[in-house]
Coordinates of C-alpha atoms in Angstrom, one line a residue:
X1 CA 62.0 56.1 120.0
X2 CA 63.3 56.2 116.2
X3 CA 66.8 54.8 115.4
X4 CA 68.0 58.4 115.2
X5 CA 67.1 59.6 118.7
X6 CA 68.1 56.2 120.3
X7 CA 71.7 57.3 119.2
X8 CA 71.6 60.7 120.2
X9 CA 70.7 59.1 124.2
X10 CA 73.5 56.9 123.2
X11 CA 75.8 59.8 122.9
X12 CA 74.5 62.2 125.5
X13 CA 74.4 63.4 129.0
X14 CA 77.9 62.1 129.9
X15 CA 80.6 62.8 132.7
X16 CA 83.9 61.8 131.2
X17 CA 86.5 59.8 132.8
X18 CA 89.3 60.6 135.1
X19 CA 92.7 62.1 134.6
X20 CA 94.8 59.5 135.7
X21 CA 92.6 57.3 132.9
X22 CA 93.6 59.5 130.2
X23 CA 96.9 59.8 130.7
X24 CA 97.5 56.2 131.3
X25 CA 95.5 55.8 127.7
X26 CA 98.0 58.6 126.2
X27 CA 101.4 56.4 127.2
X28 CA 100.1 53.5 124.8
X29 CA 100.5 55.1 121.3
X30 CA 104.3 55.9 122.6
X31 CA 104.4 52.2 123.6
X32 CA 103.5 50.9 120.4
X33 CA 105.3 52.8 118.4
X34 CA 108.0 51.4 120.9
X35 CA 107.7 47.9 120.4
X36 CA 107.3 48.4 116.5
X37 CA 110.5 49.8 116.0
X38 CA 112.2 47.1 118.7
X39 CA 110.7 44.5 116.3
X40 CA 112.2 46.1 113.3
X41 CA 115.5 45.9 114.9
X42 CA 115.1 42.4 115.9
X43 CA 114.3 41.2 112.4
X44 CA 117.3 43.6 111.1
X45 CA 119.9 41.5 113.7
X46 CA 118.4 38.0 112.6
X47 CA 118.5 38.5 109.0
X48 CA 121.2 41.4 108.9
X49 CA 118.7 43.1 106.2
X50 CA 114.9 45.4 107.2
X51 CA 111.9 44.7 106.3
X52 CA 111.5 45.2 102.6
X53 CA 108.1 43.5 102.1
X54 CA 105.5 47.0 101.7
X55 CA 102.6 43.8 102.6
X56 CA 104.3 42.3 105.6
X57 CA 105.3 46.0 106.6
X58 CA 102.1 47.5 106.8
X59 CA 100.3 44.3 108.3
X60 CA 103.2 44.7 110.8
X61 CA 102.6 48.4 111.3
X62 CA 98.6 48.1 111.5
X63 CA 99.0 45.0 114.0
X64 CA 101.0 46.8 116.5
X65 CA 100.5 50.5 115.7
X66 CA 96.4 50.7 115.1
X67 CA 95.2 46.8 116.9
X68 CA 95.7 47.5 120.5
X69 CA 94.5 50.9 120.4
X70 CA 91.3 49.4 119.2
X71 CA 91.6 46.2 121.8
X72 CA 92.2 49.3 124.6
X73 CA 89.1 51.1 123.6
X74 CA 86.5 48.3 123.7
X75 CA 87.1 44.7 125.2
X76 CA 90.5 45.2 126.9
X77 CA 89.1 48.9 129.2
X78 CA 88.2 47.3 131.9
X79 CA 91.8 46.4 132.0
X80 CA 93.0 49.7 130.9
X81 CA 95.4 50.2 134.1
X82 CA 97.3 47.2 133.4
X83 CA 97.9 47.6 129.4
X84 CA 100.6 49.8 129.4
X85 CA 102.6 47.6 132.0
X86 CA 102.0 44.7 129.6
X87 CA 103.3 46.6 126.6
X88 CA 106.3 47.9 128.3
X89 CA 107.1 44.1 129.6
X90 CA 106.5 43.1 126.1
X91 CA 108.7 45.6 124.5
X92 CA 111.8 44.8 127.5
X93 CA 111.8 41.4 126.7
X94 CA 112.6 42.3 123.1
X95 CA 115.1 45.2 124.2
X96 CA 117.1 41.9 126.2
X97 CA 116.8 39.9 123.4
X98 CA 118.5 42.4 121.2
X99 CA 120.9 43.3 123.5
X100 CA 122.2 39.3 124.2
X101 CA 122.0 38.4 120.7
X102 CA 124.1 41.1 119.3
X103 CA 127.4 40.1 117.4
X104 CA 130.0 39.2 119.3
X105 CA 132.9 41.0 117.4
X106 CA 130.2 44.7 117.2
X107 CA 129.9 43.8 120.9
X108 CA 130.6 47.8 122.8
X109 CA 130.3 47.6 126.9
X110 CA 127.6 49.0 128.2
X111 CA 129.0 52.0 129.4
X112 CA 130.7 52.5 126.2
X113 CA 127.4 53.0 124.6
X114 CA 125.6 54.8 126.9
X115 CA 128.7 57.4 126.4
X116 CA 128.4 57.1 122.7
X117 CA 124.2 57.8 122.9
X118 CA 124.6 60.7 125.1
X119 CA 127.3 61.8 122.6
X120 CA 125.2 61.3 119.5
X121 CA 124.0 63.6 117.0
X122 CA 120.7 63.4 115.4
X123 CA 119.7 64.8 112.1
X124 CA 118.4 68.8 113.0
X125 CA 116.0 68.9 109.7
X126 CA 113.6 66.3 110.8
X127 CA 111.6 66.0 114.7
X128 CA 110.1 62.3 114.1
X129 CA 107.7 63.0 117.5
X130 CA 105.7 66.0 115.6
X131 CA 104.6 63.7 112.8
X132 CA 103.6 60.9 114.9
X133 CA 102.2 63.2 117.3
X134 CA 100.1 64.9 114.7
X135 CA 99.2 60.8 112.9
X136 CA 98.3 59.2 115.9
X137 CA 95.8 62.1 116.8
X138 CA 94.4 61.2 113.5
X139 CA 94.4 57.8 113.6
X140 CA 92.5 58.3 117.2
X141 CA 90.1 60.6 116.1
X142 CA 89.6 57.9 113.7
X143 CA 89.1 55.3 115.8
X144 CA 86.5 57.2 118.2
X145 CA 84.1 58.7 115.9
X146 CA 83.3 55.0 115.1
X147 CA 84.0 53.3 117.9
X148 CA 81.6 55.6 120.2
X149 CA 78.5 54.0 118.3
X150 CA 79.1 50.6 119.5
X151 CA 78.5 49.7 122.9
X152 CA 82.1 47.5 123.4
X153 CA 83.1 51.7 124.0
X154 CA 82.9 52.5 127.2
X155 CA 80.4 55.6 128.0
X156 CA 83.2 57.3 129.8
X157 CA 85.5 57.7 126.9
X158 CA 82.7 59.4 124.8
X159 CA 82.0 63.8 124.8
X160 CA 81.2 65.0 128.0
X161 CA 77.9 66.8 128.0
X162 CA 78.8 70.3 129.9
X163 CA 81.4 69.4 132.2
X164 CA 83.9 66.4 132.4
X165 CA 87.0 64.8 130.6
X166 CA 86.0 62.4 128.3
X167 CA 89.0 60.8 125.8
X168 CA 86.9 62.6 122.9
X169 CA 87.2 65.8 125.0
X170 CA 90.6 66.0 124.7
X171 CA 91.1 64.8 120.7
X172 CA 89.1 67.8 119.9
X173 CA 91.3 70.2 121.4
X174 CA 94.1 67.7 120.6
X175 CA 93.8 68.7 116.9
X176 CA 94.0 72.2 117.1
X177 CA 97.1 71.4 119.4
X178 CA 98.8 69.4 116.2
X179 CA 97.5 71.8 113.4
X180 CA 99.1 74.5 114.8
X181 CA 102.4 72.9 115.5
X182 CA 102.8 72.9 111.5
X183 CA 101.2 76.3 110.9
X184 CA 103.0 78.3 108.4
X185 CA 104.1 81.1 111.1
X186 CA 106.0 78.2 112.9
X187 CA 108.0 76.1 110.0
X188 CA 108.5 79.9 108.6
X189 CA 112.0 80.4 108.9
X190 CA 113.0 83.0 111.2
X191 CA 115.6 85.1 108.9
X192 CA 112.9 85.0 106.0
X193 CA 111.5 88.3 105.7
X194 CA 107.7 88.0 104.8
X195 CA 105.0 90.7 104.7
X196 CA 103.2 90.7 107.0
X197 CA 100.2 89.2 106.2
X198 CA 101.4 87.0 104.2
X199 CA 100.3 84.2 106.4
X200 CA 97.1 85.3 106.5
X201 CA 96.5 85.9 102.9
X202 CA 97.8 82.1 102.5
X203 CA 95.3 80.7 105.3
X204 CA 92.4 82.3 103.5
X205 CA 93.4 80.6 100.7
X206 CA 94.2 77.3 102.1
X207 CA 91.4 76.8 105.0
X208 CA 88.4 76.7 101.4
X209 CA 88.7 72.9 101.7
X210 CA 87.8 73.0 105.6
X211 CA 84.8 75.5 104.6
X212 CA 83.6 73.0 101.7
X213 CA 83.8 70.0 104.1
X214 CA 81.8 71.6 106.6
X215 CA 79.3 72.9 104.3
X216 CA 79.5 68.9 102.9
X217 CA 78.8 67.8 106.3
X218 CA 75.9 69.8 107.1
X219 CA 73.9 69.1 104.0
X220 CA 74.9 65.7 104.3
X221 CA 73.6 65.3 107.7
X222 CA 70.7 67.0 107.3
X223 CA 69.5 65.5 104.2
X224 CA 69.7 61.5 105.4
X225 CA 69.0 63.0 109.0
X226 CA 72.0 61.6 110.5
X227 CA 71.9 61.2 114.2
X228 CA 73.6 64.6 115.9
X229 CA 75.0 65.7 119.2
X230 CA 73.3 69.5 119.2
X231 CA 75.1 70.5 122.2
X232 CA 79.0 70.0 120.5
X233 CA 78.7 72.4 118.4
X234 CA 75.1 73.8 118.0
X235 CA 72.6 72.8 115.0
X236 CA 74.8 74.1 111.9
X237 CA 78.6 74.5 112.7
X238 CA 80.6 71.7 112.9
X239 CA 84.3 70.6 113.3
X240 CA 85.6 71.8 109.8
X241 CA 84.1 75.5 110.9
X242 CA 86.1 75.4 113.7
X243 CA 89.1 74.1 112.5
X244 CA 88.9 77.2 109.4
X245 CA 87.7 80.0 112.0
X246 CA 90.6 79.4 114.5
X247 CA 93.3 79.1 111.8
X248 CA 91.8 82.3 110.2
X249 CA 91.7 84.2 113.2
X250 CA 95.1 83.0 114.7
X251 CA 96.9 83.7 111.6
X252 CA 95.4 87.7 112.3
X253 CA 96.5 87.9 115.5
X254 CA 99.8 86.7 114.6
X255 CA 99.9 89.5 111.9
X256 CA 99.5 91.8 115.0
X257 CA 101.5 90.5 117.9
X258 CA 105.1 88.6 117.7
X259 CA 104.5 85.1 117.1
X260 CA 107.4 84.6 119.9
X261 CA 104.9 86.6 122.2
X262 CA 101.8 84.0 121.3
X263 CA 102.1 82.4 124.6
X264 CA 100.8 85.6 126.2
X265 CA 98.4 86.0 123.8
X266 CA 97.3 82.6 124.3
X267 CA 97.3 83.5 128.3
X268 CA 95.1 86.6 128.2
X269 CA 92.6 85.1 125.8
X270 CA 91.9 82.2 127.9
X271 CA 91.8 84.0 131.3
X272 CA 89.5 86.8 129.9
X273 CA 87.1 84.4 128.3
X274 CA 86.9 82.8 131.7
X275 CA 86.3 86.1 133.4
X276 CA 83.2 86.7 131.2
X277 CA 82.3 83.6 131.7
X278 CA 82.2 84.0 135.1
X279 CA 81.0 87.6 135.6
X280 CA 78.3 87.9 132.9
X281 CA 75.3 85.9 131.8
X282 CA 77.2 84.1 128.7
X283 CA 77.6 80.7 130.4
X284 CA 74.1 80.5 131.2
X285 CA 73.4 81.5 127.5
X286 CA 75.9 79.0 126.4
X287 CA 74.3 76.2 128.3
X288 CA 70.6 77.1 128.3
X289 CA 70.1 80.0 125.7
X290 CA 69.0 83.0 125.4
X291 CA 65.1 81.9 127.6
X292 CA 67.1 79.7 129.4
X293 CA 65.2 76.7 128.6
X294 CA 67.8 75.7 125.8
X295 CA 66.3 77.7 122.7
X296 CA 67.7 77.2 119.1
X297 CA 66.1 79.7 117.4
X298 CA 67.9 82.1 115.9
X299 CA 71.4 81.3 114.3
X300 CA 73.6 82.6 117.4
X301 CA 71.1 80.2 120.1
X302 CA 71.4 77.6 117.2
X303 CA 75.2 77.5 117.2
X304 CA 75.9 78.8 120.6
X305 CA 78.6 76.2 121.5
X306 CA 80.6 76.1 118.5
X307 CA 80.8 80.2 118.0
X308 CA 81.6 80.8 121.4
X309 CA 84.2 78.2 122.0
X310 CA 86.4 79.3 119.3
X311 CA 87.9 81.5 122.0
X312 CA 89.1 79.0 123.9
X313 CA 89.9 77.1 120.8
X314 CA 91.6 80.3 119.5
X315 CA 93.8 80.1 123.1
X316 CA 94.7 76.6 122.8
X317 CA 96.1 77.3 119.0
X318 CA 98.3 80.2 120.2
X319 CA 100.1 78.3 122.6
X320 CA 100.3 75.4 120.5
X321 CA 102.2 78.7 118.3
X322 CA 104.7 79.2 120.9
X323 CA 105.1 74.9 121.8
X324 CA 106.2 74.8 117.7
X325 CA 109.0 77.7 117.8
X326 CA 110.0 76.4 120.9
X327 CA 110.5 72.9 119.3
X328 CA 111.9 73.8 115.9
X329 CA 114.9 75.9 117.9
X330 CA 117.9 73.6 116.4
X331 CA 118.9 70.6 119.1
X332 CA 120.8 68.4 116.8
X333 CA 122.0 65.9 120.1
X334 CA 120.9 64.1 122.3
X335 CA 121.8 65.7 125.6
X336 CA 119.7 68.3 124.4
X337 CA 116.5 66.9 123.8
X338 CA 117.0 65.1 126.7
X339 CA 117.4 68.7 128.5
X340 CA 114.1 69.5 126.4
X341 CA 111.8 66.8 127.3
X342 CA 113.1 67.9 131.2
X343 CA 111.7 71.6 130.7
X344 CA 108.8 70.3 128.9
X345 CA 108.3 68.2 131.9
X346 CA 108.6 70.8 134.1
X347 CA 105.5 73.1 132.1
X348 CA 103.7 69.7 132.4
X349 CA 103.5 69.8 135.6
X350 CA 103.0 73.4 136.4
X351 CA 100.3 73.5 133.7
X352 CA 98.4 70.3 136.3
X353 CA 99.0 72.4 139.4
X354 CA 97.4 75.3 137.5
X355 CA 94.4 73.1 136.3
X356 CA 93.4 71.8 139.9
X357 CA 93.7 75.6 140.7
X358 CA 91.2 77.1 137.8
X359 CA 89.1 73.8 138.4
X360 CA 88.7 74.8 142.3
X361 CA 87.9 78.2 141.6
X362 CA 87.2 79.2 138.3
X363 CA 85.6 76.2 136.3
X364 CA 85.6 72.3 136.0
X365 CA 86.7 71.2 132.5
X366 CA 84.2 72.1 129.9
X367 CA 84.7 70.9 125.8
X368 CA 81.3 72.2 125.6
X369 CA 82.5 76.0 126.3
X370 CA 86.0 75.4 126.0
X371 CA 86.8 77.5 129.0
X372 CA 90.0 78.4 131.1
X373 CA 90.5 74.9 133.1
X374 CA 89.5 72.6 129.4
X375 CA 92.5 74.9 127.7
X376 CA 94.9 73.9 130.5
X377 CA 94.0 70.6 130.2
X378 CA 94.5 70.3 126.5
X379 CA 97.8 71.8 126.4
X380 CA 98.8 70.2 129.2
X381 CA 98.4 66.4 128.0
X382 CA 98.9 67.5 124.6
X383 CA 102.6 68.2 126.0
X384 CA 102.9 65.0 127.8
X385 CA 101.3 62.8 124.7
X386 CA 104.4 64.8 122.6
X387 CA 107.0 64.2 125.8
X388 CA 106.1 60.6 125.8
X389 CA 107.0 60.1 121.7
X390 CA 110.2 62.2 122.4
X391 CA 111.5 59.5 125.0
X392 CA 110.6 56.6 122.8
X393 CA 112.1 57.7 119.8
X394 CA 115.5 58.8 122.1
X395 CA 115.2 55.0 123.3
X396 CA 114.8 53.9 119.5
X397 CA 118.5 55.6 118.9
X398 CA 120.2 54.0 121.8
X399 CA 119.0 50.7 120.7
X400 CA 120.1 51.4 116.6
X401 CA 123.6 52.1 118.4
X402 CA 123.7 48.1 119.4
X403 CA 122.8 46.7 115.9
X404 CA 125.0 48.2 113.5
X405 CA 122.8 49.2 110.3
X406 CA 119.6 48.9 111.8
X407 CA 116.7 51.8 110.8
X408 CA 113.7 52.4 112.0
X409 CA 111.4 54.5 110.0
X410 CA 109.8 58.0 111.5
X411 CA 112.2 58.3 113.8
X412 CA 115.8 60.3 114.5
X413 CA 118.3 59.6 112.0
X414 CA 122.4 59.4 114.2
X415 CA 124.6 62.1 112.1
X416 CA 127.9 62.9 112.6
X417 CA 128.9 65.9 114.6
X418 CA 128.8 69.1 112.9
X419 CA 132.0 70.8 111.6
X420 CA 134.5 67.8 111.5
X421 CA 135.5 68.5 108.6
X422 CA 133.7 68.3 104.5
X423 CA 129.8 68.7 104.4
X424 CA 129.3 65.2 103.5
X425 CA 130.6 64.2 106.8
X426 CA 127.4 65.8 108.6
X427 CA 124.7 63.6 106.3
X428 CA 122.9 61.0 108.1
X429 CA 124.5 57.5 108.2
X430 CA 121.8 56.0 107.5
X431 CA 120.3 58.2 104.7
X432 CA 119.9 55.3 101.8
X433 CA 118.4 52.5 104.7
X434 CA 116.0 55.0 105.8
X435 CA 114.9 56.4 102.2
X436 CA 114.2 52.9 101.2
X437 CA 112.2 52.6 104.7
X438 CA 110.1 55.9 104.4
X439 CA 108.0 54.7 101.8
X440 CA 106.6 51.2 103.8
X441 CA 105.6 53.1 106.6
X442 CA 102.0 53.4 107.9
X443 CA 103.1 56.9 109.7
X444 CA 104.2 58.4 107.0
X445 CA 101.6 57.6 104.9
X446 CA 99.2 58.8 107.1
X447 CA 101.1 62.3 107.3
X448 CA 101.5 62.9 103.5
X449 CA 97.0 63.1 103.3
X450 CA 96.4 64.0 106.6
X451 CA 93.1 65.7 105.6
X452 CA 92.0 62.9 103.3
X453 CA 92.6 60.4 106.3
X454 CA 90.2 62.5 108.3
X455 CA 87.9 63.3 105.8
X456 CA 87.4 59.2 104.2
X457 CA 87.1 58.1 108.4
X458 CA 84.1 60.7 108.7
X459 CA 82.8 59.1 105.5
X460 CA 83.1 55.7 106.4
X461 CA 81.8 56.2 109.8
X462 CA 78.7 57.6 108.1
X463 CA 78.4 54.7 105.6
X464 CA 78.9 52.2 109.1
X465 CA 76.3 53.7 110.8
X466 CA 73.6 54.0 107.6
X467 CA 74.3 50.2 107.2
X468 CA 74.4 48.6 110.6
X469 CA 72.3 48.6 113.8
X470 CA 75.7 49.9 115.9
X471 CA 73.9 50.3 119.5
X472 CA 73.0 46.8 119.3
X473 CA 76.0 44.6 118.1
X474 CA 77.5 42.2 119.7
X475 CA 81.8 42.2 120.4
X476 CA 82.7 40.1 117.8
X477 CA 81.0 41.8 115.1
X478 CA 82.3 45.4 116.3
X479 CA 85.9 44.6 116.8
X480 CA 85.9 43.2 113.0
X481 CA 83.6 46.2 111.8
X482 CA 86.1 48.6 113.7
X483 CA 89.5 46.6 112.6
X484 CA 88.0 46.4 108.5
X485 CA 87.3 50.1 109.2
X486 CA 90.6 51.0 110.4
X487 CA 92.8 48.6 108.1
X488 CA 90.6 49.8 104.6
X489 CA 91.5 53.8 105.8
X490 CA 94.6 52.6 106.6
X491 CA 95.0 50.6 103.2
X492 CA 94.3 53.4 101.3
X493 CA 96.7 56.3 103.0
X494 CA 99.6 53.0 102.1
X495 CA 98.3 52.7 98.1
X496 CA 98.5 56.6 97.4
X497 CA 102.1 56.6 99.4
X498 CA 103.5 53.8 97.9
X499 CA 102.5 55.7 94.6
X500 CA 103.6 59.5 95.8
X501 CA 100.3 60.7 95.8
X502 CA 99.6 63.6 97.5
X503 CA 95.7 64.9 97.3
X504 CA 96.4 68.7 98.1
X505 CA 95.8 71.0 95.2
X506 CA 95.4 74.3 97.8

């Protein structure tokens, strides 16, 4: 067997992981983010100044942000259960140790400052969770389309083949999830009247790039005849097709119907998909084409998976629509995203209780055709991934409240309450320690070239695999292939922010 096809076994005929698994996996981002910002307030109370350093700032943010995700993914799964009780340990031992070693004469009781927390205002501009939702999807995309090669990954986290939840399942439908959160119909104010299709004539004009790049990819992979997963997406379409088609056709539909009405769309799309599905021949076409013995001729058979399951992609982009408005409604306190994170809770769970439903009678979880039960499933931990960085950056603001000064970059800014008085008196406090903060941090300058992180991962994982015999390495070697991997992406998303670069010319 040539080193091409001994990849593509590598990669195929797999069943996923369990629920429980990926959810567990989804608290650890949260945690990290956690214990990264606890550390930053540590090292503000000891030297009563942040971090300044941009080199010890992004080792620290690569070390505890990017490490353990790669740790959790390879030599620590076995172990997987246990990490995020390990992390959380970690980050209340440094929580006590703030909390003892705070000055004596800034010393508030306790119940003083849970009173003052639940009182506090946070800056209404700026929700810290949807970036880092939207980086740390990124960054573990990243990580797995490198990572999967080696065989430190374990098989379960990898695609599914038809049905199954693997953890690259779910950051396929993940990144539709976060796309759409920013889409221009959602940060569109609400009293700006538009034409309208003006959105769409702006996505036609901005979703080119994803067109070139998957045009780049399939010559590219073709040409060198890179190792390929057929049944993802088919023999020509890839993940940039997808990505253009859905934002395309989602930015048409929400020319037609309210975007505060997506949710329904995003409803009957899904369940009518799943009805065809299940009444007609199309999932046997999808799965075994058109002779049922898995034909590829012809461009539809050839690309069977990735036209079809824009549908269910299409579903999961509408609702991630209606998740945005929802979210950019103005809570400027705490008490109510506190409120939020419990309604968001709430559709959590009634979104599981639905999935075990459509997965008992409709369909088990399917990437592959992206039916009913894998939209449920997306939107559903999508939602919990997004409740998860809520509550850590609320704990983040009740532990600034015990050191006075302290900031902690991406995350809620404490305002004063509105109308007491002159404007100035609703600005952040700490506007000037958090400007000079914005520009040594890792999240942020993954978010300014989102794209360009994507796209130079793709190209290094590409370059990786040309160079190195990945199926056979041994740990060592592939935890410092993946961490050099990681750190250079990483590296160069910090050089261009550091500089204010921004590569977007669309």
């Amino acid at each position: 067997m040539s080193q091409k096809h001994l990849k593509e076994a590598f990669i195929s005929n797999l069943n996923g992981t369990s629920l429980l698994e990926i959810s567990l996996g989804l608290s650890l981002p949260p945690l990290c983010l956690l214990c990264r910002g606890l550390l930053l307030i540590l090292y503000h109370l000891r030297y009563g100044k942040p971090l300044s350093s941009r080199k010890y700032s992004l080792l620290l943010d690569f070390l505890v942000l990017v490490s353990p995700l790669l740790f959790s993914c390879t030599v620590l799964s076995p172990i997987m259960f246990f990490m995020p009780t390990i992390i959380a340990a970690f980050c209340a031992g440094i929580f006590s140790k703030i909390y003892s070693q705070r000055k004596h004469e800034t010393r508030v009781p306790f119940r003083q400052i849970v009173k003052d927390f639940q009182k506090a205002y946070l800056d209404p501009e700026y929700i810290p969770a949807i970036t880092v939702f939207r980086v740390y999807v990124n960054v573990l995309t990243s990580i797995g389309i490198l990572a999967v090669d080696f065989p430190q990954y374990p098989r379960r986290y990898a695609k599914a083949e038809t049905y199954g939840t693997g953890v690259m399942d779910l950051g396929v439908g993940a990144f539709i999830f976060g796309n759409a959160l920013v889409c221009p119909e959602v940060r569109q104010k609400s009293c700006v009247t538009l034409p309208k299709f003006s959105n769409l004539a702006r996505q036609f004009f901005s979703i080119w790039p994803l067109i070139f790049l998957g045009f780049g990819r399939l010559l590219s992979v073709k040409s060198i005849e890179y190792h390929e997963h057929t049944s993802e997406y088919g023999v020509h379409w890839n993940f940039f097709f997808t990505l253009a088609f859905v934002r395309l056709a989602a930015s048409l539909l929400l020319a037609i119907f309210p975007k505060n009405k997506s949710w329904i769309v995003a409803i009957n799309l899904a369940v009518l998909y799943q009805l065809i599905l299940n009444t007609t021949s199309l999932k046997t076409f999808i799965l075994h084409g058109s002779d049922g013995r898995d034909t590829r001729v012809g461009f539809l058979n050839a690309n069977r998976e990735g036209l079809l399951s824009l549908f269910g992609y299409l579903a999961i982009y509408m609702a991630s629509v209606q998740a945005g408005l929802w979210l950019l409604k103005c809570r400027n306190s705490v008490k109510g995203w506190i409120e939020a994170a419990r309604f968001l809770l709430l559709t959590v769970l009634v979104l599981f209780v639905f999935l075990h439903v459509s997965q008992a009678h409709a369909d088990p979880v399917s990437r592959r055709m992206a039916n009913l039960s894998y939209c449920v499933w997306v939107v559903a931990h999508c939602l919990t991934f997004f409740i998860c960085f809520v509550v850590t950056d609320l704990a983040l603001v009740f532990t600034k409240l015990l050191v006075k000064g302290s900031s902690v970059p991406c995350c809620w800014n404490v305002v004063k309450p509105p109308n007491t008085g002159t404007k100035r008196e609703t600005e952040a406090v700490p506007v000037r320690t958090e400007g000079k903060l914005s520009h040594i941090c890792l999240i942020s300058a993954i978010n300014k070239n989102q794209l360009l992180f994507f796209l130079l991962a793709n190209v290094m994982t590409g370059t990786v695999n040309i160079l190195i015999d990945t199926i056979h390495s041994k740990t060592a070697f592939t935890l410092c292939i993946l961490h050099l991997y990681m750190f250079f992406n990483c590296l160069i998303m910090y050089i261009l922010h550091a500089k204010n670069i921004v590569l977007k010319f669309w």
